[in-house]
Amino acid sequence: MRIIKRIVFGIVAFIVLLLVVALFIPKDYTVSVSTTIDKPKSEVFDYVKQIKNQEKYSIWVMQDPNIVMDYQGTDGTVGFKASWNSKDDNVGEGSQQITAITDGRIDVDLHFERPMKGDEKAATIVEAVSENQTKVTSEFYGHSDYPMNLMSVIGKKFITDAQTQNLANLKKILEE
């Protein structure tokens, strides 16, 4: 009986520790990943502002060859909306909509239905490094309420890895 009490106490203490740690983890976070592409800014920007081009470099879209995509509006303009639905839970169901385009920046609102509901924001920032080199930065702006903000540590790593691969794919496509 004494061993069972110690085990239960240990589990409760571990849970309390996690909840205390979560108090000190920010609820809002940004994941930012960059790469340099050996192409002029205008060429890179014209490519990335076309959301349909993500089918060629986004690991999430490419993960499911049977993904169903739906598009509304004019691609590359404010208001354009791309929706996806996949039976693969790693891809899930959701949409992204262009909310702003300025010289070198595209902002989108993300809406997720599956595997978890949520709304987030993201941006792609394109900056000239030189006449024939362009820095592309992919940013994801997340929010997790307490105590789920504890999971944002894992989520940030997952998003960083995915965005790094997306930018590597984009670089390969544009530099070919």
PDB file of N, CA, C and O in Angstrom, residues 150-159:
ATOM      1  N   LEU A 150       1.932  24.545 -22.804  1.00  0.00           N
ATOM      2  CA  LEU A 150       3.039  23.624 -22.530  1.00  0.00           C
ATOM      3  C   LEU A 150       3.375  22.818 -23.784  1.00  0.00           C
ATOM      4  O   LEU A 150       4.534  22.542 -24.070  1.00  0.00           O
ATOM      5  N   MET A 151       2.363  22.489 -24.579  1.00  0.00           N
ATOM      6  CA  MET A 151       2.562  21.709 -25.805  1.00  0.00           C
ATOM      7  C   MET A 151       3.150  22.554 -26.939  1.00  0.00           C
ATOM      8  O   MET A 151       3.638  22.001 -27.926  1.00  0.00           O
ATOM      9  N   SER A 152       3.117  23.881 -26.791  1.00  0.00           N
ATOM     10  CA  SER A 152       3.644  24.728 -27.861  1.00  0.00           C
ATOM     11  C   SER A 152       5.139  24.514 -28.060  1.00  0.00           C
ATOM     12  O   SER A 152       5.657  24.749 -29.155  1.00  0.00           O
ATOM     13  N   VAL A 153       5.832  24.043 -27.044  1.00  0.00           N
ATOM     14  CA  VAL A 153       7.260  23.746 -27.179  1.00  0.00           C
ATOM     15  C   VAL A 153       7.459  22.665 -28.239  1.00  0.00           C
ATOM     16  O   VAL A 153       8.308  22.789 -29.126  1.00  0.00           O
ATOM     17  N   ILE A 154       6.642  21.630 -28.193  1.00  0.00           N
ATOM     18  CA  ILE A 154       6.703  20.555 -29.185  1.00  0.00           C
ATOM     19  C   ILE A 154       6.179  21.060 -30.528  1.00  0.00           C
ATOM     20  O   ILE A 154       6.755  20.782 -31.580  1.00  0.00           O
ATOM     21  N   GLY A 155       5.094  21.813 -30.507  1.00  0.00           N
ATOM     22  CA  GLY A 155       4.497  22.341 -31.728  1.00  0.00           C
ATOM     23  C   GLY A 155       5.453  23.235 -32.492  1.00  0.00           C
ATOM     24  O   GLY A 155       5.530  23.177 -33.721  1.00  0.00           O
ATOM     25  N   LYS A 156       6.211  24.063 -31.779  1.00  0.00           N
ATOM     26  CA  LYS A 156       7.170  24.942 -32.440  1.00  0.00           C
ATOM     27  C   LYS A 156       8.246  24.142 -33.169  1.00  0.00           C
ATOM     28  O   LYS A 156       8.632  24.500 -34.282  1.00  0.00           O
ATOM     29  N   LYS A 157       8.705  23.084 -32.573  1.00  0.00           N
ATOM     30  CA  LYS A 157       9.722  22.235 -33.218  1.00  0.00           C
ATOM     31  C   LYS A 157       9.144  21.594 -34.484  1.00  0.00           C
ATOM     32  O   LYS A 157       9.782  21.586 -35.535  1.00  0.00           O
ATOM     33  N   PHE A 158       7.935  21.089 -34.393  1.00  0.00           N
ATOM     34  CA  PHE A 158       7.263  20.460 -35.527  1.00  0.00           C
ATOM     35  C   PHE A 158       7.092  21.460 -36.671  1.00  0.00           C
ATOM     36  O   PHE A 158       7.387  21.169 -37.835  1.00  0.00           O
ATOM     37  N   ILE A 159       6.636  22.661 -36.351  1.00  0.00           N
ATOM     38  CA  ILE A 159       6.416  23.692 -37.362  1.00  0.00           C
ATOM     39  C   ILE A 159       7.751  24.151 -37.951  1.00  0.00           C
ATOM     40  O   ILE A 159       7.868  24.340 -39.169  1.00  0.00           O
TER      41      ILE A 159
END
